[in-house]
XYZ file of C-alpha atoms in Angstrom:
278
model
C -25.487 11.775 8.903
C -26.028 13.027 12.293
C -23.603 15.883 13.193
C -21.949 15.238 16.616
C -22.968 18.342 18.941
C -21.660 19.887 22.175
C -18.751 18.393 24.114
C -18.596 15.355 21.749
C -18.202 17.663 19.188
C -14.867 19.282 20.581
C -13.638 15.722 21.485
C -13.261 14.609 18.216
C -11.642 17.769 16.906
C -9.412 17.532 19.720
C -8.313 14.229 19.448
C -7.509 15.007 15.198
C -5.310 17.524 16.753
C -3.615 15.244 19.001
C -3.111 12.752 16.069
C -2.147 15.545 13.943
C 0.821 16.368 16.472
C 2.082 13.408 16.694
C 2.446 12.803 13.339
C 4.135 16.296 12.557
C 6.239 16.227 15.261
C 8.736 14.338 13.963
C 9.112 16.472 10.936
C 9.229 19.805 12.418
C 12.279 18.610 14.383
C 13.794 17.468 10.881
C 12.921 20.948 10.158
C 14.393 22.355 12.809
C 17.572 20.135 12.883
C 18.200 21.613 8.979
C 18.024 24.841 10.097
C 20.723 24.926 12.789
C 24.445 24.604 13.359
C 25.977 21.262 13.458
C 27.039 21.885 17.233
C 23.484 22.928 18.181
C 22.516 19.121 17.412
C 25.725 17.280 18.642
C 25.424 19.309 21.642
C 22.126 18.770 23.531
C 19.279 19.874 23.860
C 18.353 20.932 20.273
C 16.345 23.987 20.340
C 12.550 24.251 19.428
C 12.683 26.772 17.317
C 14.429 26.744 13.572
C 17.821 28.659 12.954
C 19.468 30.772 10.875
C 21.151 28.588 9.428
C 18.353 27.806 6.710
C 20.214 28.907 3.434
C 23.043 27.521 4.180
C 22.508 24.230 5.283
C 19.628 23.912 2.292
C 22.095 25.643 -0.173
C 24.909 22.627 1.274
C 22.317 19.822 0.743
C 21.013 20.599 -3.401
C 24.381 21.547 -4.396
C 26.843 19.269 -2.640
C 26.765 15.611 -1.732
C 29.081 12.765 -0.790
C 29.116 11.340 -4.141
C 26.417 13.336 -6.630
C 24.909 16.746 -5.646
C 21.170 15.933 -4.215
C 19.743 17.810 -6.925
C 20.956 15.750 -9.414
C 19.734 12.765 -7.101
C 16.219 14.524 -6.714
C 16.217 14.671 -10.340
C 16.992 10.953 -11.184
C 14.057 10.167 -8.256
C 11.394 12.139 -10.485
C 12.498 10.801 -13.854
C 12.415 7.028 -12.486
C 9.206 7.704 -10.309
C 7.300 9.456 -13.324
C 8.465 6.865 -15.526
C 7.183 4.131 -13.718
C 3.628 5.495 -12.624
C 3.388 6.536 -16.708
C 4.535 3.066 -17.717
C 2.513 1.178 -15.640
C -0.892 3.024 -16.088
C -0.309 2.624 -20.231
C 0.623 -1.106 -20.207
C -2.051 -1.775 -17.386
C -4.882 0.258 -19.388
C -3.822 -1.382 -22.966
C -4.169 -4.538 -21.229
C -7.148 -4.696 -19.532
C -8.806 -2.820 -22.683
C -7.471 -6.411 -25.013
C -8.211 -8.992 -21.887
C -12.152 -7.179 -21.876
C -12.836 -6.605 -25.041
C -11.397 -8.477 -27.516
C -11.764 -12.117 -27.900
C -9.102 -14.476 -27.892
C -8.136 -17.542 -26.993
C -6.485 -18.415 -23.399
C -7.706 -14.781 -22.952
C -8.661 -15.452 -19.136
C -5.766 -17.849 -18.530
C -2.916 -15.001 -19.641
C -4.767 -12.697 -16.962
C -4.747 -14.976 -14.220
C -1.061 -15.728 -15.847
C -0.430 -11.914 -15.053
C -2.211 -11.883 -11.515
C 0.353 -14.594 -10.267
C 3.182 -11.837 -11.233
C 2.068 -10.390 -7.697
C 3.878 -13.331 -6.410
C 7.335 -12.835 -8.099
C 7.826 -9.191 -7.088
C 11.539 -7.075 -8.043
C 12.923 -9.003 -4.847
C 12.480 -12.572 -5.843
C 13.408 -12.286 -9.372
C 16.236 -9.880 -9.046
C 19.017 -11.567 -10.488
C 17.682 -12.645 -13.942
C 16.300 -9.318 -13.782
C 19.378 -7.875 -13.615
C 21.052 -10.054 -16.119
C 18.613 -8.998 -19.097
C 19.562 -5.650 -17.871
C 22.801 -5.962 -18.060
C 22.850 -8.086 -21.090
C 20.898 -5.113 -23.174
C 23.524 -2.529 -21.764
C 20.952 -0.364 -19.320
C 22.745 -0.542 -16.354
C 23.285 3.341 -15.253
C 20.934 4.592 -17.562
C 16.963 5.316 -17.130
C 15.992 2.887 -19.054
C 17.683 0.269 -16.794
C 15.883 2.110 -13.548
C 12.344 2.221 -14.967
C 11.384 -0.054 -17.504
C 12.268 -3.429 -15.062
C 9.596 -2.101 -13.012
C 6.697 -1.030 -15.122
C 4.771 -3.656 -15.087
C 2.065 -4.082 -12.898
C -0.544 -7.065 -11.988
C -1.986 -4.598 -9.529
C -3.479 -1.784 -12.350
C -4.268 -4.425 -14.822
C -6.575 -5.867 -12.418
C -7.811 -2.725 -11.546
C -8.677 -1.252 -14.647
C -9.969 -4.718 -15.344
C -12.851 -4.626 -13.226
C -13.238 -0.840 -13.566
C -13.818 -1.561 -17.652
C -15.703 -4.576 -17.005
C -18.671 -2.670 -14.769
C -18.613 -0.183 -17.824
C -22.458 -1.035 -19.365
C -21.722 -2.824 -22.744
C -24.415 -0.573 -24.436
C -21.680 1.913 -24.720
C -19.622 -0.620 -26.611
C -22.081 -1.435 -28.612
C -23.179 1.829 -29.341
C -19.596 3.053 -30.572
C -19.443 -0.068 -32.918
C -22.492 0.933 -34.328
C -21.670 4.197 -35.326
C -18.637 2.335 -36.739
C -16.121 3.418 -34.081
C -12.358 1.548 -34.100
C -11.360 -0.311 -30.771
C -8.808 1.647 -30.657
C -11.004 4.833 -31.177
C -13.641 3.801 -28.287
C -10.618 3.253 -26.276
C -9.444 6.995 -27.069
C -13.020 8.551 -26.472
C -14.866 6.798 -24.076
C -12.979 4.771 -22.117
C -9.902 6.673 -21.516
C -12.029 9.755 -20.315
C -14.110 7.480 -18.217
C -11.146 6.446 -16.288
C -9.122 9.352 -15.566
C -10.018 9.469 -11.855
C -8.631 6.054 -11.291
C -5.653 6.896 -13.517
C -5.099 9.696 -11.230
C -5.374 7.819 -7.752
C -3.216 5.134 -9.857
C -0.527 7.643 -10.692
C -0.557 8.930 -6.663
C 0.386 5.746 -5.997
C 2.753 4.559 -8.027
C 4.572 7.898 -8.259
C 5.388 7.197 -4.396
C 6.266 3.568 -4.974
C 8.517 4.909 -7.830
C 9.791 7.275 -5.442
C 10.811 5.290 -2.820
C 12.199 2.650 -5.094
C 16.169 1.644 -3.394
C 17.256 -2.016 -3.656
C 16.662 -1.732 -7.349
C 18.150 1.622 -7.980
C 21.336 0.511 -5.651
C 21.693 -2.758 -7.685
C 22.128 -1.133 -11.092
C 23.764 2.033 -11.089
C 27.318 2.017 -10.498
C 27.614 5.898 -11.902
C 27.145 8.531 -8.668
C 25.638 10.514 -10.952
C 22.800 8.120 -11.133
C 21.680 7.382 -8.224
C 18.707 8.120 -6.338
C 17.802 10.668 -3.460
C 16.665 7.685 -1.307
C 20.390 6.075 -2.093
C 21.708 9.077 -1.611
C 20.628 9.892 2.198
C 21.806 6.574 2.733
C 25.448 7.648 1.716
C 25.596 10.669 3.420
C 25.788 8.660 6.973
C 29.552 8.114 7.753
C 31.190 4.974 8.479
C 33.310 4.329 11.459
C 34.309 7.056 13.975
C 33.232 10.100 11.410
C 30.247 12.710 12.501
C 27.489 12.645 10.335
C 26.539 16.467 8.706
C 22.834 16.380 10.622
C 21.807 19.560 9.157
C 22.704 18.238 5.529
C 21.144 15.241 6.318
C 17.496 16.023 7.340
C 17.489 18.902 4.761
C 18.251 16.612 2.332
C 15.569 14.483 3.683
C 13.036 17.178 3.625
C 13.772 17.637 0.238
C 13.151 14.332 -0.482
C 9.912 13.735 1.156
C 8.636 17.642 -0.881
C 7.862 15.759 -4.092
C 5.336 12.690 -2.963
C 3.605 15.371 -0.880
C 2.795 17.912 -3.753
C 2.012 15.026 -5.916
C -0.524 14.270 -2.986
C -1.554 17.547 -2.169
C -2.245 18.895 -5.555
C -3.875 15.638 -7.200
C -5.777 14.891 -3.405
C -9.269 15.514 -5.491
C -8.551 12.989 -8.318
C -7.001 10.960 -5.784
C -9.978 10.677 -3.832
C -12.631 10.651 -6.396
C -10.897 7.350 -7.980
C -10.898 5.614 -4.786
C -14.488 6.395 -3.841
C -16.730 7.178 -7.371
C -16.686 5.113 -10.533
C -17.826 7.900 -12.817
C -19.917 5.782 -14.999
């Protein structure tokens, strides 16, 4: 690759910048706006520089809330979002692993079977959904939040076509030295895959995360619901002034989660998208 030299150079770096500003912008004003008094907001202009208000408005938003304090919220986010990325890499692995390797018959009509799933997502098929639910007794429970939506068409596929491009000599090799399924599985597929597990998990943590019609549908119980439900509440109906600093605090503390999950699995993340690790 030819390195780009001189003023071309400083062009691209300065236009990252520029990108990189515009995207932050908006957040540093969130931070900002949590950081100052209510009539510093309502009152314009907002100033450009954070507050004093940070404790307090950051102490307001974890420990009160309009119907559940937003750390409980935050914690019913990470239990649903970890749930779902967990549930949906183990039933998407297990089932690419049988569709691959064992032999059955229909085998390659129940995969297409579960590709067409990508056509009946939560959305469409939200009121039978809901019925089962309700008819096993998991509405405002985790159970009811996570395992509705572990499935996935997407990861099965996936890990489909990542085990598939796995040579076959390896397979053959571990039934040879008289190795289980289960125990090639365990040993040499499992740790071949762990980079695409990991971009897998990035992503479905934040889809887990982000996760409201759902979440809105079946809990009933405040102390249930989600931090994305929960920002939603804390805007007033009618004539009442919304609590601006609790708000985008709250919201900051919302968006902290995804972002370490991003920043601190970015490597994995990566790798899984770009290298196979055969």
């Amino acid at each position: 690759m030819v390195e780009k030299q001189g003023m071309g150079r400083w062009l691209v770096h300065l236009c990252m910048l520029l990108g990189i500003a515009v995207v932050c912008f908006p957040i540093y004003l969130a931070f900002v706006a949590s950081t100052v008094a209510q009539t510093q907001i309502v009152h314009p202009p907002m100033p450009l520089l954070p507050g004093s208000h940070f404790i307090e408005n950051y102490k307001s938003a974890l420990f009160s809330g309009v119907n559940a304090p937003v750390w409980r919220m935050l914690l019913n986010s990470a239990v649903m979002a970890i749930g779902i990325a967990f549930g949906k890499i183990i039933i998407s692995l297990l089932s690419a692993f049988a569709i691959v390797y064992f032999r059955f018959p229909l085998r390659k009509t129940f995969f297409w079977l579960i590709f067409l799933t990508l056509m009946l997502p939560v959305e469409v098929r939200i009121v039978p959904t809901y019925e089962v639910v309700a008819n096993f007794g998991m509405l405002n429970s985790y159970s009811g939040l996570i395992l509705p939506l572990i499935a996935s068409a997407t990861a099965t596929f996936l890990f489909r076509q990542f085990f598939m491009s796995v040579p076959e000599e390896l397979a053959e090799a571990a039934r040879v030295d008289g190795a289980r399924p289960m125990q090639f599985f365990f040993d040499i597929l499992l740790p071949m895959s762990r980079t695409s597990i990991a971009a897998l998990f990035v992503i479905l943590f934040i889809y887990g995360w982000n996760q409201y019609l759902w979440p809105l549908l079946i809990t009933t119980d405040p102390e249930m619901n989600t931090i994305v439900m929960g920002i939603k509440q804390m805007f007033p109906s009618g004539d009442d002034i919304a609590d601006w600093p609790v708000i985008m605090a709250t919201a900051l503390l919302a968006m902290l989660p995804p972002v370490c999950v991003v920043v601190f699995m970015q490597n994995l993340f990566i790798k899984g998208l770009v290298d196979s690790e055969k």
